[in-house]
Structures are given as C-alpha cells and as structure tokens.
Coordinates of C-alpha atoms and ligand atoms in Angstrom, one line a residue:
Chain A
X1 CA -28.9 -6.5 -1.5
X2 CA -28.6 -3.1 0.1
X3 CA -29.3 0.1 -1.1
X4 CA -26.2 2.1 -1.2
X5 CA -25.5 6.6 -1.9
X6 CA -22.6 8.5 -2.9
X7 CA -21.8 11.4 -4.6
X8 CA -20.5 10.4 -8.2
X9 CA -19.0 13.1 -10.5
X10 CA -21.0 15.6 -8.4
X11 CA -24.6 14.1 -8.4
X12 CA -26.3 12.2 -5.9
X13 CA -27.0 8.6 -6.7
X14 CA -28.2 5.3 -5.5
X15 CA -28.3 1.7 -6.3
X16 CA -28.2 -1.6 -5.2
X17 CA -25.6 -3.7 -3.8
X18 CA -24.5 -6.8 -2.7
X19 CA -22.1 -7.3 0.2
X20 CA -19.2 -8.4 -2.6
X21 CA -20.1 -5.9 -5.5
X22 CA -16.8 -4.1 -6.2
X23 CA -16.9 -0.5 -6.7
X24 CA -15.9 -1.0 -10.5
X25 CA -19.2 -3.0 -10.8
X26 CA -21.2 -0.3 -9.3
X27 CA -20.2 1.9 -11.4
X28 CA -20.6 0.4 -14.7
X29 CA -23.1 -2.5 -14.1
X30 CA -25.8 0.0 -11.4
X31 CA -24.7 3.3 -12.9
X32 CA -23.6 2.2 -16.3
X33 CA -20.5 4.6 -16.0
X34 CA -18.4 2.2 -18.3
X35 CA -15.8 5.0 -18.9
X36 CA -13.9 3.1 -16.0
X37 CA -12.2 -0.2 -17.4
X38 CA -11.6 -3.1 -16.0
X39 CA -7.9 -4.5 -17.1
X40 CA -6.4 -7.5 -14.5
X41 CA -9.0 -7.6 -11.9
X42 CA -5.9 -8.3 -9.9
X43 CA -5.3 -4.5 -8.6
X44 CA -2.0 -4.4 -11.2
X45 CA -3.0 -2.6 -14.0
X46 CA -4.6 0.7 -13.1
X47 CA -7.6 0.7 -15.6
X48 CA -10.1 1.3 -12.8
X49 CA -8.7 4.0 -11.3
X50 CA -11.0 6.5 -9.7
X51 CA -11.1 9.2 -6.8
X52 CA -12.7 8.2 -3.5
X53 CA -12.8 11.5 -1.6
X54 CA -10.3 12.9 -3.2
X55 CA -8.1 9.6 -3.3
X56 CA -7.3 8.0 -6.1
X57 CA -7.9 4.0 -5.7
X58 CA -8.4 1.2 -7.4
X59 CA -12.1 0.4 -8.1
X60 CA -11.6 -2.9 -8.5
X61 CA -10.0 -3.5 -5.2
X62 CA -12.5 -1.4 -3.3
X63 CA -16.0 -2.5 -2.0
X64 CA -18.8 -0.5 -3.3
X65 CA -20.6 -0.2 0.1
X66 CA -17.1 1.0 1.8
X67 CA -17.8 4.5 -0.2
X68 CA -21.8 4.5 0.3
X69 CA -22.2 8.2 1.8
X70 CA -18.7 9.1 0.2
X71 CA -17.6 10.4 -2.9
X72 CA -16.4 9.2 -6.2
X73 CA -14.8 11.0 -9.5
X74 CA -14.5 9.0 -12.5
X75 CA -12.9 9.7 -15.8
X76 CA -16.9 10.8 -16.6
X77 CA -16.2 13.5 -14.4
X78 CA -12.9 14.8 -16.1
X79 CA -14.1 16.7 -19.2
X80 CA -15.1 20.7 -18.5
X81 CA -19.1 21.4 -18.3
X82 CA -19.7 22.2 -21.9
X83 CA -18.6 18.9 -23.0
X84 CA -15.0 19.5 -23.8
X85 CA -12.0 17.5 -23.0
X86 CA -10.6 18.4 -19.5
X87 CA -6.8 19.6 -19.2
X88 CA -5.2 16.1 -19.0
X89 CA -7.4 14.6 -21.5
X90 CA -6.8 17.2 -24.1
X91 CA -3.2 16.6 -23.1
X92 CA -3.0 13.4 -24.0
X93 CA -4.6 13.8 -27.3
X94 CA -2.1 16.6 -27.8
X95 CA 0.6 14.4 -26.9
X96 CA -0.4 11.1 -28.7
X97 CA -0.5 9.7 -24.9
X98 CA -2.9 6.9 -25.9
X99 CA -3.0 4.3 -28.8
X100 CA -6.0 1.3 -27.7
X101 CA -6.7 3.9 -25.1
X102 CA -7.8 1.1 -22.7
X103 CA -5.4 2.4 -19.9
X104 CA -5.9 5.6 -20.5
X105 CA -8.8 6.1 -18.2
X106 CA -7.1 5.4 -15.1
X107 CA -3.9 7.0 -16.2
X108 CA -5.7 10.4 -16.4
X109 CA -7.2 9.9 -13.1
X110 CA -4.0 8.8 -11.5
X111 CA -2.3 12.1 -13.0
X112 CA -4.9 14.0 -11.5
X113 CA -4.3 13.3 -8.4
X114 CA -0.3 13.4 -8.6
X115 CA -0.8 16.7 -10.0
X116 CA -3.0 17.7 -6.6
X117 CA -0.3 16.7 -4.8
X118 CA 2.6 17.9 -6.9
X119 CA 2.0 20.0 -9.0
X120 CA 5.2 20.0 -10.2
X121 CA 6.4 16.6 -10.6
X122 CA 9.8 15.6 -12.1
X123 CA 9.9 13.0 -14.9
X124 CA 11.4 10.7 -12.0
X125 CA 8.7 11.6 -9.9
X126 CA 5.7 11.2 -12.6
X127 CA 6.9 7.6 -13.7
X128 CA 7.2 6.2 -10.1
X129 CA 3.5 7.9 -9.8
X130 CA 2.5 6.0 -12.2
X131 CA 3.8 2.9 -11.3
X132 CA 0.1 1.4 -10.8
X133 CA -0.8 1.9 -14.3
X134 CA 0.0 -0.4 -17.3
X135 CA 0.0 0.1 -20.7
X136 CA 0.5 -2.2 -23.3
X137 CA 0.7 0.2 -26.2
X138 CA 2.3 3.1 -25.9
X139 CA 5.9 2.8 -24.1
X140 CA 4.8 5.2 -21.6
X141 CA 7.1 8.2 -23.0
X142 CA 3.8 10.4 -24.5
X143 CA 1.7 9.7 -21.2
X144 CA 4.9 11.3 -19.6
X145 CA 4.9 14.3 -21.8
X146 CA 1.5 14.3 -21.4
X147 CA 1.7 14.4 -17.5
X148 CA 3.8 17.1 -18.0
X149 CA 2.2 19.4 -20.1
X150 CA -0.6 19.0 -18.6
X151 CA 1.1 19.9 -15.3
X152 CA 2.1 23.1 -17.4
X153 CA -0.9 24.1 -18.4
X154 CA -2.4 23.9 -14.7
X155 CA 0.5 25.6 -13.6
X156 CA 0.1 28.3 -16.2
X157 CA -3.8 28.5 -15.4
X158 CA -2.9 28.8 -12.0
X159 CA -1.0 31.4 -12.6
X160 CA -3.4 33.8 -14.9
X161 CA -5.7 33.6 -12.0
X162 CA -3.6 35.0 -8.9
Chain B
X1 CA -15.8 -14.3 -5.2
X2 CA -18.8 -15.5 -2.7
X3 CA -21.1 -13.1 -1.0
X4 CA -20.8 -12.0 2.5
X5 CA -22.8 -9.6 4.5
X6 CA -20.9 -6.0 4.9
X7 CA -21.0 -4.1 7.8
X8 CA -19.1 -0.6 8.6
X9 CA -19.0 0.4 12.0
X10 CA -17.9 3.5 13.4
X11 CA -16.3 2.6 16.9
X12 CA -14.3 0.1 17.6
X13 CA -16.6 -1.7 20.4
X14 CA -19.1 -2.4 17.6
X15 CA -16.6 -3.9 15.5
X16 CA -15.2 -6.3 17.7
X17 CA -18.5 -7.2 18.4
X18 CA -19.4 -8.1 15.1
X19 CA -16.2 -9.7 14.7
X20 CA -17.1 -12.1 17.4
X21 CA -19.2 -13.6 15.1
X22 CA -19.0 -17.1 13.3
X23 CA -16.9 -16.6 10.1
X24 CA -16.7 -12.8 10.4
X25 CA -13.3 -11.3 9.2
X26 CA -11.7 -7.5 10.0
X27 CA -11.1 -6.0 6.3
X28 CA -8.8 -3.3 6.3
X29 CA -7.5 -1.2 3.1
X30 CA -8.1 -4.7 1.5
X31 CA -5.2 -4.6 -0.8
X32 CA -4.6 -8.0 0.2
X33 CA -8.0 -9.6 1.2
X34 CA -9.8 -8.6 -1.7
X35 CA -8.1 -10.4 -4.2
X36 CA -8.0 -13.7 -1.4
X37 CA -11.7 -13.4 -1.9
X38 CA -11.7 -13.4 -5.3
X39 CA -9.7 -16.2 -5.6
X40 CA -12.0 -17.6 -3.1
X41 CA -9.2 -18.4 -0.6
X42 CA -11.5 -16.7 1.9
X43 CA -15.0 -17.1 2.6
X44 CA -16.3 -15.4 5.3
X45 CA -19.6 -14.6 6.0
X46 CA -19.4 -11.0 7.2
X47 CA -16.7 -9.0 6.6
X48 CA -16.3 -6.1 9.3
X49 CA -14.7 -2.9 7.7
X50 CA -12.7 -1.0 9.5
X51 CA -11.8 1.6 7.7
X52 CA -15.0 3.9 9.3
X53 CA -13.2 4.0 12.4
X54 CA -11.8 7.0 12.9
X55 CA -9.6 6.1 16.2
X56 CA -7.6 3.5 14.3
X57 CA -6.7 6.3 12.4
X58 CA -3.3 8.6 13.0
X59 CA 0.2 9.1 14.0
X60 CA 1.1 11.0 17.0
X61 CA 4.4 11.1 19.2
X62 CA 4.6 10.2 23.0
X63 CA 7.3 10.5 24.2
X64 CA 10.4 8.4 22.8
X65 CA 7.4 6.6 21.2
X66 CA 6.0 7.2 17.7
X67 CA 2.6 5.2 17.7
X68 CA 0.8 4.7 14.7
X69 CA -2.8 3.9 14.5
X70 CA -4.1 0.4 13.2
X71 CA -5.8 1.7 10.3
X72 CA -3.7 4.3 9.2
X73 CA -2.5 3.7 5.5
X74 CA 0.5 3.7 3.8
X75 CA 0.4 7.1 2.3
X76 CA -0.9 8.9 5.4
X77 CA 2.5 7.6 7.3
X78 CA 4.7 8.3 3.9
X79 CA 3.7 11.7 4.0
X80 CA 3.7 12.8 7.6
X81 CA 6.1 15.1 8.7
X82 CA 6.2 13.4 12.2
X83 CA 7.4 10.1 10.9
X84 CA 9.9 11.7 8.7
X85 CA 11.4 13.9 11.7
X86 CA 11.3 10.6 14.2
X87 CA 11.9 7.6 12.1
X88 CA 12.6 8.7 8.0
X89 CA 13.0 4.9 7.4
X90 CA 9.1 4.3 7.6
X91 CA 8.6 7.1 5.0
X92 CA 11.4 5.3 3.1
X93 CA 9.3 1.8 3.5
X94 CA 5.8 3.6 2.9
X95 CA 6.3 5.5 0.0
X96 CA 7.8 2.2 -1.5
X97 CA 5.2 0.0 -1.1
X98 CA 3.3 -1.2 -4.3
X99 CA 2.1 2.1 -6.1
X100 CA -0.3 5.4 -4.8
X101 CA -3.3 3.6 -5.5
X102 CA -2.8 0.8 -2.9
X103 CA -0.9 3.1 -0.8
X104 CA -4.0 5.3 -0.6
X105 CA -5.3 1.8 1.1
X106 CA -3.5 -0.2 2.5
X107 CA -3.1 0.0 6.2
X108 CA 0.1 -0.9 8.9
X109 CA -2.7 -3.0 10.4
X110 CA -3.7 -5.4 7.5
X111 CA 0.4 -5.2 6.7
X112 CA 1.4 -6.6 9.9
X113 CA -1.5 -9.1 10.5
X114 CA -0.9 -10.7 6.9
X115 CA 2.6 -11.1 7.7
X116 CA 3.4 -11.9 3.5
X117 CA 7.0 -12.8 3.9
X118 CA 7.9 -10.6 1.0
X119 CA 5.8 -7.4 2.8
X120 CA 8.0 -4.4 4.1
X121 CA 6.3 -3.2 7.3
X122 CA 7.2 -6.6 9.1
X123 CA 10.9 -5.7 8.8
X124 CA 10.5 -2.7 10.4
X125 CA 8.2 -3.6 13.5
X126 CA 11.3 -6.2 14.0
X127 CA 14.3 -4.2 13.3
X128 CA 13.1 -1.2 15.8
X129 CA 11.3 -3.8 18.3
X130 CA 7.8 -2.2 18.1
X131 CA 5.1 -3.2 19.7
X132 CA 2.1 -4.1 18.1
X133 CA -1.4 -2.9 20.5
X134 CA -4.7 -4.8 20.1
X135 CA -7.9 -4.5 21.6
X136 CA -6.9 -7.3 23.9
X137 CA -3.2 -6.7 24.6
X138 CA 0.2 -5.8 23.9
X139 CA 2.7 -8.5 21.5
X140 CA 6.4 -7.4 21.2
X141 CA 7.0 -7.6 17.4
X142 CA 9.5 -10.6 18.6
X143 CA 6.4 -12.5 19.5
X144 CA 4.3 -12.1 16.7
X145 CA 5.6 -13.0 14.0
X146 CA 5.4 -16.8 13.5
X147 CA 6.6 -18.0 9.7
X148 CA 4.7 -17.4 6.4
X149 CA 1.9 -15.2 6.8
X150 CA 1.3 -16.3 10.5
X151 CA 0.4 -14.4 13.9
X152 CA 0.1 -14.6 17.4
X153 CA -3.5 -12.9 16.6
X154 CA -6.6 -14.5 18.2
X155 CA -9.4 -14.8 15.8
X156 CA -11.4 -11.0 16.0
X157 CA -8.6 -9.9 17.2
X158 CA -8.2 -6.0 15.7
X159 CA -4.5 -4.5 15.6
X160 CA -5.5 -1.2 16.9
X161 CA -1.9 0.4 17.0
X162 CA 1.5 -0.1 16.3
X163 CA 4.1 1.9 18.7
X164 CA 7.5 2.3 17.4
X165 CA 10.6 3.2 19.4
X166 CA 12.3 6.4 17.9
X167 CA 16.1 5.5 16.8
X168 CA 18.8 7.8 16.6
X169 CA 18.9 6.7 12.5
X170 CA 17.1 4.4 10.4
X171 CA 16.7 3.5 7.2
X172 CA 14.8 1.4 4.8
X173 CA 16.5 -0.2 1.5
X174 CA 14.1 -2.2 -1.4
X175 CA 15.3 -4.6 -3.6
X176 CA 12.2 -4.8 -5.4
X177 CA 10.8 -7.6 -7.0
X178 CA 9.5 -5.6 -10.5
X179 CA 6.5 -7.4 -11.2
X180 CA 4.5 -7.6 -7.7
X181 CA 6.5 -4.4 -6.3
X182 CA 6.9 -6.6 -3.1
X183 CA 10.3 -6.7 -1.9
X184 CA 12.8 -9.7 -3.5
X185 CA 15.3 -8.7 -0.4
X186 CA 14.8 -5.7 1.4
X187 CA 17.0 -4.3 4.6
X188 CA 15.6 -2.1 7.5
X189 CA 18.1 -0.8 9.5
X190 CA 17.9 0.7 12.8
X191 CA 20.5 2.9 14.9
X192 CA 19.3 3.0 18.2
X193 CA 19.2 5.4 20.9
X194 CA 22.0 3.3 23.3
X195 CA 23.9 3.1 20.2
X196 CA 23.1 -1.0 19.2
X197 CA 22.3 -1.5 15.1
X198 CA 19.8 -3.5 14.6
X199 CA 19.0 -5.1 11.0
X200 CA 15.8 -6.5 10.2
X201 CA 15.7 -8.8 6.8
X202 CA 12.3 -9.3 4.8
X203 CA 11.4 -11.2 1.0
X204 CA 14.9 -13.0 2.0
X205 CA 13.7 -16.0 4.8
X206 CA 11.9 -19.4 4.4
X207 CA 10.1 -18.7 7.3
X208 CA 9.5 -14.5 6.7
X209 CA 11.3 -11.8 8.3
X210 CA 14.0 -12.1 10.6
X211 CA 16.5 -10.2 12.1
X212 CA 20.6 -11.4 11.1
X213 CA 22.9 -11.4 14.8
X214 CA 25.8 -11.4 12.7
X215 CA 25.4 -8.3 11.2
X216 CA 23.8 -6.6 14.1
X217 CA 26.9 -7.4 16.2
X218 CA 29.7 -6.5 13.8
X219 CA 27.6 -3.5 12.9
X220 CA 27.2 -2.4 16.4
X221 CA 30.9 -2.5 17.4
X222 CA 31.8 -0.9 14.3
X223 CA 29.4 1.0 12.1
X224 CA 30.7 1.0 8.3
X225 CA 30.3 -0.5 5.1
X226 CA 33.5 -2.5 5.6
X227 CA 32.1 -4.2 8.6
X228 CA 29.5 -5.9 6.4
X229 CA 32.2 -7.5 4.2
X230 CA 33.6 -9.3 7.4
X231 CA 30.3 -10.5 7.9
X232 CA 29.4 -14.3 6.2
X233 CA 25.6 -14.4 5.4
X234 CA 24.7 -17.8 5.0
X235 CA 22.0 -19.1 2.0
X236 CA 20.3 -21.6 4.5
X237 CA 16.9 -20.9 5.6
X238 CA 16.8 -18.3 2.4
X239 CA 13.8 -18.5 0.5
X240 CA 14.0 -20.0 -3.2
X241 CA 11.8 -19.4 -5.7
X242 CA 11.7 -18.8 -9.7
X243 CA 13.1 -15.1 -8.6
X244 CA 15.8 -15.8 -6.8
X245 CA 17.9 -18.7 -5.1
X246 CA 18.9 -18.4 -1.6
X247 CA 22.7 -17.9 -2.5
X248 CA 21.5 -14.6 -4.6
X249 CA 18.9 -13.5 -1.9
X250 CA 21.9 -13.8 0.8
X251 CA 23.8 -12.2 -1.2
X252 CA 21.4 -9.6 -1.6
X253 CA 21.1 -9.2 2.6
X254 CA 24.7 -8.2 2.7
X255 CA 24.2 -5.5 -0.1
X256 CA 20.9 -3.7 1.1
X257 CA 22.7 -4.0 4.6
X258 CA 25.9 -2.0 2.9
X259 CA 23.9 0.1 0.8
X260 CA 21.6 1.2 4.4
X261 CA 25.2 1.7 6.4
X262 CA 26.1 4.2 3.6
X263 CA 22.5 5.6 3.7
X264 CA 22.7 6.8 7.3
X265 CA 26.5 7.9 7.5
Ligands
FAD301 C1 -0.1 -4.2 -6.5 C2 0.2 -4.4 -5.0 C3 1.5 -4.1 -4.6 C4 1.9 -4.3 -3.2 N1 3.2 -4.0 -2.9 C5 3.5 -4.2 -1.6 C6 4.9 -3.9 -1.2 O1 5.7 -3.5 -2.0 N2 5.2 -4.1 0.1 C7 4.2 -4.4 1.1 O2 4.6 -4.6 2.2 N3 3.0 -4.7 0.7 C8 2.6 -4.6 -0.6 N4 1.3 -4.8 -0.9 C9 0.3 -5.2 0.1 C10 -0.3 -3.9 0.8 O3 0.7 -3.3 1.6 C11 -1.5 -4.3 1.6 O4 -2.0 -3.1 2.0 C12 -1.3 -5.0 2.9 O5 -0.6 -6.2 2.7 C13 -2.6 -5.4 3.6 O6 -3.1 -4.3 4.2 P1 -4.7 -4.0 4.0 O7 -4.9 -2.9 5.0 O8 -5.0 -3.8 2.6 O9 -5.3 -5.3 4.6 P2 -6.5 -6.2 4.1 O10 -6.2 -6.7 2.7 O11 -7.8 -5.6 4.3 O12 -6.4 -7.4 5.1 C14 -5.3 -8.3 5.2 C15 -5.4 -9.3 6.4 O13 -5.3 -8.5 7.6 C16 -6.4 -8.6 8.4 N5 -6.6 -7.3 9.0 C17 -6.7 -6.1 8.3 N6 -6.7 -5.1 9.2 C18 -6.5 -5.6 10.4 C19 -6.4 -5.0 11.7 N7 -6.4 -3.7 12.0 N8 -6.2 -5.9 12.8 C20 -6.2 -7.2 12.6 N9 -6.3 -7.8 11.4 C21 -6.4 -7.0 10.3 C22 -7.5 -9.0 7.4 O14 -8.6 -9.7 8.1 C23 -6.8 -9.9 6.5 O15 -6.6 -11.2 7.0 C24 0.9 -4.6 -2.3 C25 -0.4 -4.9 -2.7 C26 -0.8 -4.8 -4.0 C27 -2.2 -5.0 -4.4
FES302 S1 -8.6 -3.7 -13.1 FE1 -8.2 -2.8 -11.2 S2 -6.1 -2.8 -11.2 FE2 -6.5 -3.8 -13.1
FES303 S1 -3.0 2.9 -24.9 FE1 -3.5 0.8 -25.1 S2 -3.1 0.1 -23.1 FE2 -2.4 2.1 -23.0

C-alpha cells in the first residue's frame, strides 16, 4: 500500500493504494465517489469515464497511482456550484437522453470533452465520439440530441459572454 | 488481477533500470496490458510505467524522416498537424483506432511491441519500412515483426521511437471488425518518394501483418484501381475465425487495396 494525491473535482485528496487498484476503485471504494460506474470492466462500455488532466479515459483501464499528483474530474464534478445540474446533464434530462441511466455517467463526461475539442460537432462526428460508450437502453438517438443541444447551449453561452 | 509493485519514473535511465529487474514489465497507455492482468495472463511483479517520461513523448520532423516518440498516444499523432502534412495515413490509422478514450492512451510503443495481428499501427511501420529505435538499437520494421503478437524485443527492452519515412501519398483503409473496433482487414498503402507502392496488410494473415508482392508490383507499374483486379489474392495463410474465413478476408485485401488506390488519386 502507498499513499497516493490528486486533485479530484477541484479538491486535494489522498488515499491509499495498492500497486493494482484501478482508478475506478479509487474513486469509489477510497473516495466513495460512486457517481462513476463500472459496466464491463473490459474498457468496452464507457461507464467509467472520467477526465485525467483534461483527458477523458477510462477509469477502469487506468492505474490509480499513474494519476497520483495529477488531476481527475468525475461526473461529481459536472453539476454548477449551487447544486444544479451542469449544461449536459440538464441536457439530457431535457432530451430524455437516459432511461436506467447506468451509462449515462460516462456519456456526459465523454461529451464534455468532445465538446472541448469541437465544439461544434456534426451528428457523424458526435456518434463516432462516442463510440466508447454503450448503452443498452436508449438507442442512442436522445444522447445525440442531447450532445447537441448541449453543444448549443455552450455555444450560445459562449457567445453572451464575448 | 494479482498485485505488483508500481513504479513511475521520470527518465528513461531509471526505467530501464527497473526494468532490469526479475519479472518487471514496461506498461505503456495500458489499453492492452491492463485487461492481460486482469485476466491474469500476466503476472509481473513490478510494472514500470512509462508514461511519466516526458522524452518518449512527441512527434517532430528530420529531415525526409517523421519520428514519433515511443510513448506518444494515439490521439496526440491523430491530431498533429505535422503527421497530417507528412504522412495523412497515420492520422487516418490513429483516429481509427478503438474509441477517444483508449486513444487518449494508448501509445505507438505498446501498439508495436504487442504486435495483435488484428492492431493497425503494425501495417503501417511495414508498408512505409519504419524503423522502430530502442534504448539498445535500431530494428527495421521487416525484422521485427515475428507472427502473433511476437517481437524481436529483448526482455526490458523500451521502444523509445518509431521513425517513419515520409511518402509522396499514403493512406490508411479499416475494415473494422464492429465489436472489438480492431481491424477485420485493413490496407495501409504507401506511395513512395522513388515512386514504388507499397501495401501493407493487417487483421487479414495467420501469422499477423504482412506485406502482399503481388499487389505492390502491379501497383507500382501501374497505379489504378483496375490494376488490383488483375491481381489474384490468394485465401492461404489468411486467418479464419468466427468473423471471417480466409476466402472473405482475401477478398477483403483486394477491396481495402482498391478502395486506398481511389483514396490517394
Ligand atoms: C476497446 C479497445 C479498442 C481497441 N481498438 C484498436 C484498434 O482498432 N486498433 C489497434 O491497433 N489497437 C486497438 N486497441 C489497442 C490499443 O491500440 C492499445 O493502445 C495498444 O494495443 C497497446 O498500447 P498501450 O500503450 O496501451 O500498451 P500497453 O497495454 O501498456 O502494453 C502492451 C504491451 O507492450 C509493452 N510495451 C508498452 N510500451 C512499450 C514500449 N514503449 N516499449 C516496449 N514495450 C512496451 C507492454 O509491456 C505490453 O507487453 C484497442 C484497445 C481497446 C481497449
Ligand atoms: S467499466 Fe470501464 S469501459 Fe466498461
Ligand atoms: S440509459 Fe440505461 S444503459 Fe444507457
């Protein structure tokens, strides 16, 4: 066991880890984050998708001590200060983009970061960016249109504050 | 998955050193290792990350050269602007592989040293006769690349960079096998500078990638679609699985090669 630090949804924490602890175990079993889901374990579904400086990965393909010092977002991290849902989260309720919502946490985090790097993204563009994310429920066409509006809204926010 | 000790280094030095060590394996993006561990496949007892070292890291042009840093990941070469002016098939093959989430990952190093025979990267380091740089010497793609996820690499050994000749066109066509995103048959296709094609074949070969002399010669005497017809791609030594039989994954050479012909012209 080692003690390990990162920066987690903007505060500085620390646990204890073994050489094999995944991130994804970190996170929910030392930092009881449990937001984070673990679907496959395989590094097909998506679930556990969170940022690693500014990255999104999969958490359950990812050491925990490979990110001590670094930092980590995680769907925790998403909603706005007082609370609220953030952007893409209110997007998909908006949209009807989740049913079991079991995916959902990792499709939210992988739109955030298409959306950093595109913020414009085609409906092409935003189904091959998801391509790491499975759903079982909903058919994928509301997290699309949730993508997208959510890409609107940004845009639009972006926008009102030039 | 059984425990191991975990080290990071910074610099390379330290990490071969630790690599020296009984049972201690490099772990790159771990895209691949990680879930060999799990499935206990592996068992090392240190695994030496590299991913803390920041030389292994970058692309930079010398020369007629494009060299590519060990641990540089998928997504870093898919969106560089210098791979896409010198050689836009690696941005094809990078931004293909899996999904953003490994690509953000994986690295060229841990690609090339796994040597999956249904990987992209191999096809490349063949088709444009790279050469792959360790810490102990220089291999010739040619050389090191020996069947189903087998290399010329010592153990310790650290792929430190991969140096690609710039072509005058290249390109990089997936047949994709849906459910693992690995490629089912996939064609990378050179054009190079003294005006010889060269067509490297991966997913397709019982013994991993290869590159098909039949093709490359009618292509190189006469560049077109229509010279692939007159070519006859045979099913033996194709790979045959619940996917595909060798007759479809021969057929499937002949079509990536057409469809990377019409790519390029
Ligand atoms: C869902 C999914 C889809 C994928 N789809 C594709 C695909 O379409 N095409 C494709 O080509 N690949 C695909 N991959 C594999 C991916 O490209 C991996 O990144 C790659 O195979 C291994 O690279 P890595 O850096 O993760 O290596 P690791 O998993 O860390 O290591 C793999 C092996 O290489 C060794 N190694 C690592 N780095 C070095 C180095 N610098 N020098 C020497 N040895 C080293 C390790 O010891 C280990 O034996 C996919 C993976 C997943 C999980
Ligand atoms: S739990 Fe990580 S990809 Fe499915
Ligand atoms: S909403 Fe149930 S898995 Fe996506």
């Amino acid at each position: 066991m080692a003690t390990i630090s990162m920066t987690v949804n903007g505060k500085q924490v620390s646990g204890e880890a073994q050489g094999n602890t995944l991130l994804v175990e970190f996170l929910r079993q030392e930092l009881k984050l449990t937001g984070t889901h673990v679907g496959c374990d395989t590094s097909q579904c998506g679930a556990c998708v969170v940022h690693v400086n500014g990255e999104s990965v999969k958490s359950c393909s990812v050491f925990a001590s490979a990110c001590d010092g670094g930092s980590v977002t995680t769907i925790e991290g998403m909603a706005n200060d007082d609370g609220t849902l953030g952007v893409i989260q209110q997007a998909f309720q908006n949209e009807h983009g989740l049913q079991c919502g079991f995916c959902t946490p990792g499709m939210v985090m992988s739109i955030a970061d298409m959306l950093k790097n595109n913020p414009q993204p085609t409906e092409a563009e935003i189904r091959e960016g998801l391509k790491g994310n499975i759903c079982r429920c909903t058919g994928y066409h509301n997290i699309v249109k949730a993508a997208q509006s959510a890409a609107a809204t940004l845009a639009g926010a972006a926008q009102a504050a030039e | 998955m059984y425990n191991f000790d975990f080290t990071r280094p910074t610099d390379l030095s330290a990490a071969v050193d630790a690599l020296r060590g009984d049972g201690a394996q490099a772990l790159g993006g771990g895209q691949t290792l990680i879930p060999v561990l799990k499935q206990r496949l592996a068992a090392p007892t240190t695994l030496v990350d590299l991913s803390g070292i920041d030389s292994l890291k970058g692309i930079r042009r010398m020369g007629d050269m494009l060299v590519i840093g060990g641990g540089t990941t998928h997504g870093a070469v898919a969106a560089s602007g210098d791979v896409a002016a010198a050689i836009p098939g690696l941005v094809q093959l990078t931004s293909k592989i899996g999904d953003p989430q490994v690509r953000n990952r994986g690295t060229i190093g841990g690609s090339l040293a796994n040597n999956d025979p249904a990987a992209c990267y191999p096809a490349a380091a063949l088709a444009l006769g790279a050469t792959i740089e360790t810490n102990q010497r220089e291999i010739a793609a040619e050389d090191f690349f020996q069947g189903l996820y087998a290399t010329c690499l010592e153990d310790g050994e650290v792929i430190t960079a991969v140096k690609f000749p710039i072509p005058a066109a290249s390109t990089y066509q997936k047949f994709e096998q849906p459910a693992s995103r690995f490629s089912l048959t996939s064609v990378f296709l050179a054009k190079m500078q003294d005006g010889s094609v060269r067509v490297g074949v991966t997913g397709a070969g019982a013994d991993g990638v290869f590159r098909h002399e039949g093709l490359e010669q009618a292509l190189s005497s006469d560049f077109s679609a229509s010279a692939v017809d007159g070519v006859s791609v045979s099913a033996e030594g194709m790979s045959n699985d619940l996917h595909a039989t060798p007759e479809y994954r021969a057929n499937l050479v002949k079509v990536m090669t057409k469809r990377a012909v019409e790519a390029v012209t």
